[in-house]
Amino acid sequence: MTATAELTTRTMTDDEIAEFGRQHLGEYVAQRMAAGEPPERARTHADDEWARYFPDGTPAAGHRFYRLLAGGEPAGILWLGPSPDGRTGTDWIFYVEIDEAMRGRGYGRAAMRIAERDATAHGARSLGLNVFGGNTVARQLYESTGYRPTAITMVKELRSGD
């Protein structure tokens, strides 16, 4: 177990990872659609990524799943792994979430410190992530902990006559 502030971690079990996958895949599709992607494309994109990160239904090499705990109670999930673009020396935060009932207590910031230490321990010199543009709370957290935007995609919905 790793301790940071009030958070500890434990490696997720195979059953927990499978349950996370069942829940997360649908949430990820919904987030992509909320960001403007058509439903079929959002589902295809999510399915393609899932097949890449979970070949044969198990996590790909180098992917690490942790249950975040506060006082021994579940507080969130952290998924780390090699950068999706194959960049050497860069790890990636694929998913970090603090359970809704546990938010507002500094656990998000603690989870980011845990991710940084874990990535360093696995030989990474940098740590990246993606965040949907509308997730302003997460964006503020990431920026306040030293992350900087490296690319920004912007979209404007058009109506006929614009």
Tab-separated table of N, CA, C and O in Angstrom, residues 33 133 137 141:
chain	number	residue	atom	x	y	z
A	33	MET	N	-19.941	11.478	-26.599
A	33	MET	CA	-21.146	12.023	-27.236
A	33	MET	C	-21.442	13.424	-26.714
A	33	MET	O	-21.782	14.319	-27.491
A	133	GLY	N	-13.122	19.059	-22.453
A	133	GLY	CA	-13.132	20.505	-22.281
A	133	GLY	C	-14.159	21.005	-21.284
A	133	GLY	O	-13.905	21.980	-20.580
A	137	VAL	N	-13.862	21.478	-13.446
A	137	VAL	CA	-13.315	21.172	-12.120
A	137	VAL	C	-12.014	20.382	-12.264
A	137	VAL	O	-11.009	20.705	-11.639
A	141	LEU	N	-8.060	21.467	-11.364
A	141	LEU	CA	-7.194	20.646	-10.523
A	141	LEU	C	-5.880	20.363	-11.245
A	141	LEU	O	-4.796	20.558	-10.680
